Short mmCIF file of C-alpha atoms and ligand atoms in Angstrom, two decimals:
data_model
loop_
_atom_site.label_atom_id
_atom_site.label_comp_id
_atom_site.label_asym_id
_atom_site.label_seq_id
_atom_site.Cartn_x
_atom_site.Cartn_y
_atom_site.Cartn_z
CA MET A 235 -0.01 0.02 -0.01
CA PRO A 236 1.14 3.48 -0.62
CA LYS A 237 1.91 5.56 1.97
CA LEU A 238 -0.59 8.19 2.88
CA LYS A 239 0.72 12.20 2.07
CA LEU A 240 -0.35 13.90 5.21
CA ALA A 241 -0.17 17.35 5.78
CA ILE A 242 -0.63 19.15 9.25
CA TYR A 243 -1.01 23.32 9.49
CA TRP A 244 -1.63 25.70 12.06
CA ALA A 245 -3.49 28.72 11.94
CA ALA A 246 -5.25 31.03 14.58
CA ALA A 247 -4.04 28.43 17.26
CA CYS A 248 -1.72 27.99 20.42
CA GLY A 249 0.83 25.14 19.41
CA GLY A 250 -1.28 22.74 21.59
CA CYS A 251 -2.74 21.08 19.16
CA ASP A 252 0.37 20.30 16.81
CA VAL A 253 1.86 19.38 20.82
CA ALA A 254 -1.16 16.87 21.12
CA ILE A 255 -0.02 14.97 17.96
CA LEU A 256 3.51 14.64 19.49
CA ASP A 257 1.79 13.09 22.53
CA LEU A 258 0.83 10.03 20.57
CA ASP A 259 4.05 8.58 22.05
CA GLU A 260 5.47 5.72 20.35
CA LYS A 261 2.39 5.52 18.51
CA ILE A 262 3.63 8.65 16.60
CA LEU A 263 6.44 5.82 14.89
CA LYS A 264 3.13 4.18 13.42
CA VAL A 265 2.02 7.39 12.01
CA ALA A 266 5.71 7.98 10.27
CA GLU A 267 5.35 3.91 9.46
CA ALA A 268 1.74 4.93 7.41
CA ALA A 269 2.02 8.19 6.59
CA ASP A 270 4.75 10.87 4.58
CA ILE A 271 4.58 14.17 6.04
CA VAL A 272 3.98 16.37 3.03
CA LEU A 273 3.99 19.83 5.66
CA TRP A 274 3.95 20.22 9.28
CA PRO A 275 5.39 23.59 10.04
CA ILE A 276 6.20 23.40 13.59
CA ALA A 277 8.17 20.54 13.13
CA MET A 278 9.78 20.92 9.68
CA ASP A 279 10.80 23.52 7.83
CA TYR A 280 8.69 24.39 4.79
CA LYS A 281 8.13 26.97 2.34
CA TYR A 282 5.11 28.26 0.54
CA GLU A 283 6.54 27.16 -2.76
CA ASP A 284 6.48 23.58 -1.11
CA LEU A 285 2.72 23.62 -0.72
CA THR A 286 1.54 25.45 -3.99
CA ALA A 287 3.96 23.46 -6.19
CA LEU A 288 1.88 20.22 -4.93
CA PRO A 289 -0.84 19.37 -7.43
CA LYS A 290 -4.52 19.33 -6.62
CA ASP A 291 -5.93 16.22 -4.41
CA SER A 292 -2.19 15.33 -4.02
CA ILE A 293 -2.53 15.36 -0.46
CA ASP A 294 -4.08 12.40 1.37
CA VAL A 295 -4.91 14.15 4.73
CA CYS A 296 -4.79 17.41 6.22
CA LEU A 297 -5.19 18.03 9.80
CA PHE A 298 -5.85 21.34 10.32
CA ASN A 299 -5.84 23.46 13.70
CA GLY A 300 -6.35 26.49 14.52
CA ALA A 301 -9.22 29.36 13.91
CA VAL A 302 -8.89 31.93 10.55
CA ARG A 303 -8.60 35.08 11.73
CA ASN A 304 -5.93 36.73 8.68
CA SER A 305 -5.40 37.06 5.08
CA GLU A 306 -2.91 34.30 5.16
CA GLN A 307 -4.61 31.65 7.48
CA LYS A 308 -7.41 31.79 5.02
CA GLU A 309 -5.62 31.64 1.83
CA LEU A 310 -3.41 28.69 3.04
CA ALA A 311 -6.65 27.27 4.02
CA HIS A 312 -8.02 27.27 0.87
CA ALA A 313 -4.65 26.34 -0.77
CA LEU A 314 -4.81 22.95 1.54
CA ARG A 315 -8.22 22.32 0.98
CA GLU A 316 -7.69 22.65 -2.91
CA ARG A 317 -4.76 19.98 -2.39
CA SER A 318 -6.14 17.52 0.06
CA ARG A 319 -8.78 14.47 -0.29
CA VAL A 320 -9.91 14.86 3.30
CA MET A 321 -9.80 17.69 5.62
CA VAL A 322 -10.10 17.53 9.13
CA ALA A 323 -11.15 20.61 11.51
CA PHE A 324 -8.15 19.54 14.39
CA GLY A 325 -9.21 21.18 17.69
CA SER A 326 -11.50 23.03 18.92
CA CYS A 327 -10.29 26.60 17.12
CA ALA A 328 -10.87 25.09 13.86
CA CYS A 329 -14.09 23.21 15.03
CA PHE A 330 -15.50 26.28 16.76
CA GLY A 331 -13.25 29.28 17.07
CA GLY A 332 -12.26 28.44 20.23
CA ILE A 333 -10.33 30.52 22.82
CA PRO A 334 -8.91 33.27 20.01
CA GLY A 335 -12.59 33.01 18.83
CA LEU A 336 -13.61 35.38 22.00
CA ALA A 337 -12.05 38.20 19.96
CA ASN A 338 -15.34 38.56 18.75
CA PHE A 339 -16.35 40.07 21.31
CA THR A 340 -15.04 42.83 20.38
CA SER A 341 -13.36 44.26 16.53
CA ARG A 342 -10.13 44.14 14.75
CA GLU A 343 -9.64 48.24 16.12
CA GLY A 344 -10.36 47.22 19.74
CA VAL A 345 -7.67 44.22 19.84
CA LEU A 346 -4.80 46.10 18.06
CA GLU A 347 -6.10 49.54 20.60
CA ARG A 348 -5.33 46.41 23.59
CA VAL A 349 -2.59 44.56 22.04
CA TYR A 350 -0.55 47.73 20.93
CA LYS A 351 -1.18 50.41 22.70
CA THR A 352 -3.26 50.44 26.17
CA SER A 353 -2.22 46.87 27.70
CA PRO A 354 0.13 47.51 30.63
CA THR A 355 3.24 46.32 29.57
CA THR A 356 3.21 48.28 26.10
CA ILE A 357 5.06 51.35 25.99
CA ASN A 358 4.45 52.47 22.26
CA LYS A 359 4.35 56.14 22.25
CA GLU A 360 3.81 57.25 18.84
CA GLY A 361 1.27 54.89 18.53
CA VAL A 362 2.86 52.97 15.70
CA LEU A 363 -0.14 49.60 14.73
CA PRO A 364 1.18 47.20 12.30
CA GLN A 365 0.27 47.83 8.67
CA VAL A 366 -0.54 45.61 5.76
CA GLU A 367 2.44 47.45 3.59
CA SER A 368 4.97 49.43 5.07
CA THR A 369 8.10 51.40 2.98
CA VAL A 370 11.55 50.87 4.32
CA PRO A 371 14.37 52.31 2.60
CA GLU A 372 14.86 48.39 1.32
CA GLY A 373 11.68 48.49 -0.39
CA THR A 374 8.17 47.45 0.71
CA LEU A 375 7.38 45.21 3.37
CA THR A 376 3.97 43.21 3.76
CA LEU A 377 2.41 41.55 6.38
CA PRO A 378 -1.31 39.47 6.52
CA ALA A 379 -4.22 41.42 7.06
CA PHE A 380 -5.84 41.08 10.43
CA MET A 381 -9.69 40.41 9.88
CA ASN A 382 -12.14 41.80 11.66
CA ARG A 383 -13.72 38.66 13.15
CA VAL A 384 -12.28 35.15 13.79
CA TYR A 385 -13.73 32.35 11.76
CA THR A 386 -14.35 28.65 12.33
CA LEU A 387 -12.20 26.68 9.55
CA ASN A 388 -15.54 25.54 7.91
CA GLN A 389 -16.83 28.86 7.58
CA VAL A 390 -13.83 29.47 5.47
CA ILE A 391 -13.33 26.18 3.60
CA ASP A 392 -15.00 22.66 2.99
CA VAL A 393 -14.58 20.20 5.71
CA ASP A 394 -14.80 16.86 6.15
CA TYR A 395 -14.40 15.70 9.39
CA TYR A 396 -14.32 17.57 12.98
CA LEU A 397 -12.10 16.31 16.05
CA PRO A 398 -12.92 18.31 18.81
CA GLY A 399 -11.09 19.18 22.12
CA CYS A 400 -8.55 21.61 23.28
CA PRO A 401 -6.51 20.04 22.24
CA PRO A 402 -8.10 16.60 20.93
CA PRO A 403 -7.20 13.51 23.15
CA ALA A 404 -4.50 11.35 22.26
CA ASP A 405 -7.01 8.30 21.88
CA LEU A 406 -9.61 10.55 19.60
CA ILE A 407 -6.85 11.43 17.26
CA TRP A 408 -5.53 7.86 17.05
CA ALA A 409 -9.12 6.59 16.07
CA ALA A 410 -9.20 9.09 13.64
CA VAL A 411 -5.67 8.24 12.31
CA GLU A 412 -6.98 4.36 11.79
CA ALA A 413 -9.66 5.36 10.25
CA ILE A 414 -7.92 7.30 7.94
CA VAL A 415 -4.87 4.53 7.13
CA SER A 416 -7.52 1.97 6.72
CA GLY A 417 -9.93 4.28 4.32
CA ASN A 418 -12.96 2.96 7.10
CA LEU A 419 -14.30 6.82 7.35
CA PRO A 420 -17.59 7.39 8.80
CA PRO A 421 -19.63 9.76 6.88
CA LYS A 422 -18.69 13.16 5.88
CA GLY A 423 -19.35 15.74 8.27
CA SER A 424 -18.94 13.47 11.31
CA VAL A 425 -17.58 14.25 14.79
CA ILE A 426 -15.19 11.88 15.89
CA ALA A 427 -16.47 11.94 19.48
CA GLY A 428 -19.21 10.80 21.43
CA THR A 429 -22.89 11.74 20.49
CA LYS A 430 -24.20 12.11 23.97
CA SER A 431 -23.59 15.08 25.88
CA LEU A 432 -21.05 14.61 28.45
CA CYS A 433 -23.64 14.85 31.83
CA ASP A 434 -25.31 11.55 29.97
CA THR A 435 -22.06 9.89 31.02
CA CYS A 436 -20.52 11.15 34.02
CA HIS A 437 -20.95 9.47 37.06
CA ARG A 438 -21.08 12.29 39.89
CA VAL A 439 -24.65 12.05 41.84
CA LYS A 440 -27.51 14.41 40.73
CA GLU A 441 -30.09 14.61 43.26
CA GLN A 442 -29.89 19.06 44.27
CA LYS A 443 -31.92 21.05 42.28
CA ASN A 444 -32.12 24.12 44.76
CA LEU A 445 -29.52 26.64 44.08
CA LYS A 446 -29.43 30.23 45.41
CA GLY A 447 -26.49 30.80 42.76
CA PHE A 448 -23.19 30.04 41.48
CA VAL A 449 -19.86 30.16 42.27
CA ARG A 450 -16.61 30.08 40.80
CA PRO A 451 -13.81 27.42 41.34
CA HIS A 452 -11.95 28.85 43.38
CA GLN A 453 -14.21 29.72 46.03
CA ILE A 454 -14.96 25.67 47.42
CA ILE A 455 -13.41 22.60 46.90
CA PRO A 456 -16.21 20.78 45.48
CA ASP A 457 -17.10 17.26 46.57
CA PRO A 458 -15.54 14.34 44.39
CA GLU A 459 -18.76 12.17 44.22
CA LYS A 460 -21.71 14.80 43.07
CA CYS A 461 -22.33 16.76 40.44
CA LEU A 462 -19.96 19.93 40.20
CA LEU A 463 -23.35 21.86 38.51
CA GLU A 464 -24.89 21.14 41.36
CA GLN A 465 -22.78 22.21 44.14
CA GLY A 466 -22.75 26.03 42.36
CA LEU A 467 -20.17 25.83 40.03
CA VAL A 468 -20.70 26.77 36.01
CA CYS A 469 -20.47 22.84 34.66
CA CYS A 470 -20.82 22.89 31.10
CA GLY A 471 -21.88 19.46 30.43
CA PRO A 472 -25.32 19.34 29.55
CA ALA A 473 -24.36 21.23 26.78
CA THR A 474 -21.33 19.44 25.54
CA ARG A 475 -20.45 16.75 23.59
CA ASP A 476 -18.81 13.13 25.17
CA GLY A 477 -15.48 12.03 24.45
CA CYS A 478 -12.66 13.35 26.02
CA GLY A 479 -13.04 10.57 28.85
CA HIS A 480 -14.21 13.42 31.59
CA ARG A 481 -10.48 14.94 31.68
CA CYS A 482 -11.73 18.04 33.68
CA ILE A 483 -14.63 16.36 35.91
CA LYS A 484 -12.01 13.69 37.11
CA ALA A 485 -10.01 16.32 38.19
CA ASN A 486 -12.96 17.66 40.06
CA MET A 487 -13.14 20.71 38.02
CA PRO A 488 -16.40 21.72 36.09
CA CYS A 489 -16.17 21.24 32.39
CA ARG A 490 -15.55 24.21 30.23
CA GLY A 491 -17.18 22.86 26.77
CA CYS A 492 -13.98 22.57 24.57
CA PHE A 493 -15.68 19.39 22.85
CA GLY A 494 -18.30 21.63 21.40
CA PRO A 495 -22.73 21.07 21.54
CA THR A 496 -23.75 17.58 20.96
CA GLY A 497 -25.31 17.09 17.17
CA HIS A 498 -28.98 18.03 18.99
CA ILE A 499 -27.82 21.24 20.28
CA HIS A 500 -28.02 24.15 18.09
CA ASP A 501 -26.59 26.94 20.31
CA GLN A 502 -24.16 25.73 23.58
CA GLY A 503 -25.06 29.00 25.33
CA ALA A 504 -28.85 28.57 24.77
CA LYS A 505 -28.56 25.27 26.29
CA LEU A 506 -27.10 26.09 29.47
CA VAL A 507 -29.28 28.86 29.94
CA SER A 508 -31.69 26.47 30.56
CA ALA A 509 -29.71 23.74 32.43
CA LEU A 510 -28.64 26.10 34.67
CA ALA A 511 -31.88 27.88 34.92
CA SER A 512 -33.55 24.32 35.85
CA ILE A 513 -31.31 23.62 39.13
CA LEU A 514 -32.12 27.14 40.48
CA GLN A 515 -34.76 27.97 43.46
CA ALA A 516 -35.80 31.17 42.75
CA THR A 517 -39.32 31.91 43.27
CA THR A 518 -39.56 35.44 42.49
CA GLU A 519 -38.38 37.72 39.76
CA GLU A 520 -35.82 39.19 42.12
CA GLU A 521 -34.44 35.90 43.41
CA ALA A 522 -33.95 34.77 39.48
CA ARG A 523 -32.14 38.18 38.60
CA GLN A 524 -29.46 37.58 41.40
CA ALA A 525 -29.03 34.05 41.05
CA ALA A 526 -28.11 35.69 36.90
CA GLU A 527 -26.04 37.80 38.42
CA THR A 528 -23.18 35.37 40.28
CA ILE A 529 -22.01 34.33 36.78
CA VAL A 530 -19.27 36.89 36.24
CA ASP A 531 -19.40 36.64 32.13
CA ALA A 532 -22.39 34.28 30.79
CA ALA A 533 -21.25 34.50 27.52
CA GLY A 534 -17.78 34.40 27.57
CA THR A 535 -18.51 30.84 29.91
CA PHE A 536 -20.88 29.09 28.31
CA TYR A 537 -19.55 29.64 24.58
CA ARG A 538 -15.29 30.14 25.92
CA PHE A 539 -14.85 27.59 22.81
CA GLY A 540 -17.12 28.25 20.13
CA LEU A 541 -18.06 31.92 20.20
CA PRO A 542 -17.73 32.37 16.08
CA ASP A 543 -20.20 29.50 16.25
CA ALA A 544 -22.73 30.57 18.38
CA LEU A 545 -26.28 31.26 16.48
CA LEU A 546 -25.75 34.78 16.74
CA GLN A 547 -22.37 34.94 15.31
CA ARG A 548 -22.21 32.01 12.87
CA VAL A 549 -22.01 32.96 9.10
CA LYS A 550 -21.92 30.84 6.59
CA ARG A 551 -19.77 30.01 3.52
CA ARG A 552 -21.65 31.87 -0.24
CA GLU A 553 -21.98 27.69 -1.06
CA GLN A 554 -23.43 26.91 1.99
CA ALA A 555 -25.98 30.01 2.20
CA MET B 1177 -34.51 55.80 7.60
CA THR B 1178 -36.05 55.15 11.31
CA GLY B 1179 -39.17 56.93 9.98
CA SER B 1180 -40.26 54.35 7.47
CA PHE B 1181 -38.56 51.12 9.57
CA GLU B 1182 -41.36 48.68 10.92
CA PRO B 1183 -39.66 46.75 13.32
CA LYS B 1184 -40.65 42.75 13.40
CA ILE B 1185 -41.34 41.54 16.41
CA VAL B 1186 -41.74 37.73 17.27
CA GLY B 1187 -43.88 37.07 20.25
CA ILE B 1188 -43.96 33.64 21.70
CA LEU B 1189 -47.12 33.73 23.87
CA CYS B 1190 -48.41 30.51 26.13
CA ASN B 1191 -51.90 29.15 24.74
CA TRP B 1192 -53.87 29.47 28.32
CA CYS B 1193 -53.32 33.00 29.43
CA SER B 1194 -51.12 35.21 27.42
CA TYR B 1195 -52.60 34.15 23.78
CA ALA B 1196 -56.29 34.42 25.28
CA GLY B 1197 -55.15 37.91 26.06
CA ALA B 1198 -53.44 38.69 23.06
CA ASP B 1199 -56.88 37.47 21.52
CA LEU B 1200 -58.86 39.15 23.35
CA ALA B 1201 -57.10 42.49 22.44
CA GLY B 1202 -57.91 41.28 18.95
CA THR B 1203 -61.94 40.90 19.76
CA SER B 1204 -61.95 43.60 21.53
CA ARG B 1205 -60.96 45.76 18.98
CA LEU B 1206 -57.83 47.05 20.96
CA LYS B 1207 -55.54 48.44 18.04
CA TYR B 1208 -51.89 46.73 18.61
CA PRO B 1209 -49.59 47.16 15.81
CA ALA B 1210 -49.10 44.49 12.95
CA ASN B 1211 -45.06 44.19 13.62
CA ILE B 1212 -45.83 41.44 16.21
CA HIS B 1213 -46.34 37.90 14.56
CA ILE B 1214 -47.50 35.67 17.07
CA VAL B 1215 -46.77 32.01 18.16
CA ARG B 1216 -48.51 29.77 20.14
CA VAL B 1217 -47.15 27.47 22.32
CA MET B 1218 -48.65 25.30 25.21
CA CYS B 1219 -46.59 26.84 28.17
CA SER B 1220 -43.63 29.94 28.40
CA GLY B 1221 -42.01 27.05 29.99
CA ARG B 1222 -41.57 25.62 26.40
CA VAL B 1223 -39.85 28.70 25.46
CA ASP B 1224 -36.49 27.06 24.61
CA PRO B 1225 -33.94 30.02 25.13
CA THR B 1226 -32.57 28.63 21.70
CA PHE B 1227 -36.45 29.56 20.15
CA VAL B 1228 -35.14 33.34 21.32
CA LEU B 1229 -31.71 33.06 19.24
CA LYS B 1230 -33.30 31.51 16.32
CA ALA B 1231 -35.68 34.20 15.97
CA PHE B 1232 -33.28 37.12 16.07
CA GLU B 1233 -30.99 34.51 13.82
CA LEU B 1234 -33.90 34.30 11.06
CA GLY B 1235 -33.97 38.26 11.06
CA ALA B 1236 -36.39 39.67 13.67
CA ASP B 1237 -35.79 43.08 15.42
CA GLY B 1238 -37.49 42.00 18.54
CA VAL B 1239 -38.82 38.81 20.62
CA LEU B 1240 -41.53 38.90 23.01
CA VAL B 1241 -41.83 36.25 25.14
CA SER B 1242 -45.30 36.08 27.76
CA GLY B 1243 -46.81 33.25 29.96
CA CYS B 1244 -49.56 33.17 32.70
CA ARG B 1245 -48.94 35.46 35.81
CA PRO B 1246 -46.83 33.52 38.67
CA GLY B 1247 -48.92 31.15 39.93
CA ASP B 1248 -51.65 30.75 36.97
CA CYS B 1249 -49.69 28.75 34.97
CA HIS B 1250 -51.72 25.77 33.72
CA TYR B 1251 -49.01 23.45 34.42
CA VAL B 1252 -48.34 24.70 37.64
CA ASP B 1253 -44.50 25.94 37.82
CA GLY B 1254 -43.87 26.16 33.82
CA ASN B 1255 -43.77 30.18 34.26
CA TYR B 1256 -41.39 29.41 36.99
CA LYS B 1257 -38.83 28.12 34.41
CA THR B 1258 -39.18 30.88 32.60
CA MET B 1259 -38.77 33.39 35.46
CA ARG B 1260 -35.65 31.49 36.26
CA ARG B 1261 -34.24 31.49 32.84
CA THR B 1262 -34.77 34.88 31.77
CA PRO B 1263 -32.43 36.99 33.07
CA LEU B 1264 -29.59 34.43 32.25
CA LEU B 1265 -30.84 34.86 28.89
CA GLU B 1266 -30.77 38.75 29.47
CA ASN B 1267 -27.18 38.91 30.32
CA LEU B 1268 -26.36 36.49 27.76
CA LEU B 1269 -28.47 38.36 24.58
CA SER B 1270 -26.57 41.95 25.86
CA GLN B 1271 -23.27 40.57 25.90
CA MET B 1272 -23.88 39.24 22.27
CA GLY B 1273 -24.70 42.98 21.28
CA VAL B 1274 -28.22 42.58 21.22
CA GLU B 1275 -30.05 45.80 23.02
CA PRO B 1276 -32.16 44.82 25.69
CA ALA B 1277 -35.13 46.68 24.21
CA ARG B 1278 -35.21 44.00 21.80
CA PHE B 1279 -36.17 40.94 24.44
CA ARG B 1280 -38.49 40.84 26.70
CA GLN B 1281 -40.47 38.68 28.90
CA VAL B 1282 -43.70 39.52 30.51
CA TRP B 1283 -46.82 37.87 32.18
CA VAL B 1284 -50.08 38.62 30.65
CA SER B 1285 -53.29 36.79 32.10
CA ALA B 1286 -56.44 35.93 29.52
CA SER B 1287 -58.23 39.34 30.69
CA GLN B 1288 -55.54 41.52 30.10
CA GLY B 1289 -55.80 42.12 26.25
CA GLU B 1290 -55.91 45.86 26.94
CA ILE B 1291 -51.73 45.36 28.79
CA PHE B 1292 -50.86 43.09 25.81
CA ALA B 1293 -51.78 45.51 23.67
CA ARG B 1294 -49.67 48.30 25.46
CA ILE B 1295 -46.86 46.34 25.77
CA VAL B 1296 -46.78 45.65 22.24
CA GLU B 1297 -47.16 49.44 21.39
CA GLU B 1298 -43.97 50.01 23.83
CA MET B 1299 -42.01 47.37 22.26
CA VAL B 1300 -42.85 49.22 18.86
CA LYS B 1301 -41.88 52.54 19.50
CA ASP B 1302 -39.16 51.44 21.27
CA LEU B 1303 -37.83 49.35 18.55
CA LYS B 1304 -38.25 52.05 16.08
CA GLU B 1305 -36.14 54.11 17.99
CA ILE B 1306 -33.09 51.58 17.97
CA GLY B 1307 -33.40 50.49 14.50
CA PRO B 1308 -32.77 46.98 12.92
CA TYR B 1309 -31.06 44.44 14.29
CA MET B 1310 -27.67 43.98 12.59
CA ARG B 1311 -26.32 40.69 13.54
CA GLN B 1312 -22.60 40.88 13.55
CA GLY B 1313 -21.66 39.28 10.71
CA GLY B 1314 -18.04 38.38 8.37
CA GLU B 1315 -17.98 41.00 5.82
CA GLU B 1316 -14.58 39.71 4.33
CA LEU B 1317 -15.80 36.19 3.92
CA ALA B 1318 -18.81 37.58 1.60
S1 SF4 C 2658 -7.94 23.61 20.09
FE1 SF4 C 2658 -6.94 24.61 22.33
S2 SF4 C 2658 -4.64 23.16 21.94
FE2 SF4 C 2658 -5.47 23.42 19.98
S3 SF4 C 2658 -4.79 24.76 19.28
FE3 SF4 C 2658 -6.79 25.74 20.37
S4 SF4 C 2658 -6.37 26.17 22.12
FE4 SF4 C 2658 -4.37 25.06 21.17
S1 SF4 C 2659 -22.96 19.25 35.05
FE1 SF4 C 2659 -20.89 18.24 34.97
S2 SF4 C 2659 -20.84 17.07 37.31
FE2 SF4 C 2659 -22.94 17.29 36.64
S3 SF4 C 2659 -23.47 15.58 35.67
FE3 SF4 C 2659 -23.04 17.11 34.34
S4 SF4 C 2659 -20.79 16.79 33.54
FE4 SF4 C 2659 -20.82 15.80 35.41
S1 SF4 C 2660 -14.50 17.95 30.68
FE1 SF4 C 2660 -15.40 19.66 29.56
S2 SF4 C 2660 -13.58 21.25 29.22
FE2 SF4 C 2660 -12.49 19.19 30.24
S3 SF4 C 2660 -11.44 18.25 28.30
FE3 SF4 C 2660 -13.63 17.12 28.32
S4 SF4 C 2660 -15.14 18.61 27.19
FE4 SF4 C 2660 -13.11 19.50 27.28
S1 FES C 2661 -49.27 27.79 30.54
FE1 FES C 2661 -49.19 29.85 30.43
S2 FES C 2661 -46.98 30.14 31.32
FE2 FES C 2661 -47.47 27.98 31.67
#
């Protein structure tokens, strides 16, 4: 069997997804046995020309991590799509926007202002901002254009499979690699993870539904047997897809929602509003309001990994619209 | 622009009190603006917050959710669910850039046709002032 041609690319990412691939440990050698890596910027030296020289469909699988937030990432996403038979959105950033997607609470101007002018560690007396083109004695220098918003990969190009997680856990990465190598691929559009919600498979005891309000993780030491949400911690389990092996729950920390919504949930935030309200005991509007005020940053908490994918933000590609 | 702008409001009303109230407003010929498109549900407790987001996603300028007054729900405590969700949903919406005037949750009983008509009028007036709901979109990709 000819070896698979594999590309691994990163866009608006933290590098953790690439490291997660290295974390396959000795299995990485099996990946190397089955596949030739034709592009992997974090591990090997490549130039654009190495990619653009490749013909259409010459890459078997592209694992794309990171969201899309500048013109270079967008261009590379298109270039890789054109050359790849299978495109996998790898990790929460590529799938739903991830942590970089939280920038959608502000605008390009808001981000630049904060990063280059007002952050406490910045000294920038002349107020210099990055420019797409700048002229220096030696000639003209260019930078990718910083877009006004952050996009999920499937808002930019057609995606075949989704591998969620921040980062995806080794067993799911391996399951995906095996499926690809054996050619046993699930239907297009599948999410390579569980189908239920995290709560459906959580063993913690659920019994109390009379909360006055919520607390933050540093305020209590949670009981390791009881449901974290019922102890007042905002656990995103009710609105989050199963498949991570309950990584946070086992560490006695509430789920932050990195696996994204299950297929039945249209909006992680809306689902969490229902789930949280259902364990409150408020019987007056005032009590309900006080309970709601105990969540400091509702939207940032409920859409922590998926703001660009929220119903109120989601954009469609032209061919989907 | 705002002079000719007619806001689209989706009104999600429970069957037993609020829809009856709206109906009463109609039969007693109390005039209320035609801007509201009414969706009848069995109980306000059935109004999944997703419905509200979906209405905005599909182009509503405002959403009104109305149920029986606390204590009067036909299903005993369906409207307490509504009451507990509302402030959470309001906080979420305002962080997502949806102005407070665009979402209202009220209690209207079967005999309060007049109150219903007044609420709709107020909402239309407020929305005319703030203009159409603009979804934050992705111009670069269009
Ligand atoms: S999904 Fe998480 S680990 Fe992967 S690039 Fe994004 S932030 Fe980093
Ligand atoms: S809310 Fe969290 S702790 Fe509670 S059952 Fe669901 S996943 Fe488990
Ligand atoms: S528990 Fe939640 S946040 Fe933690 S890894 Fe699993 S899905 Fe992600
Ligand atoms: S039936 Fe009217 S709110 Fe429940």
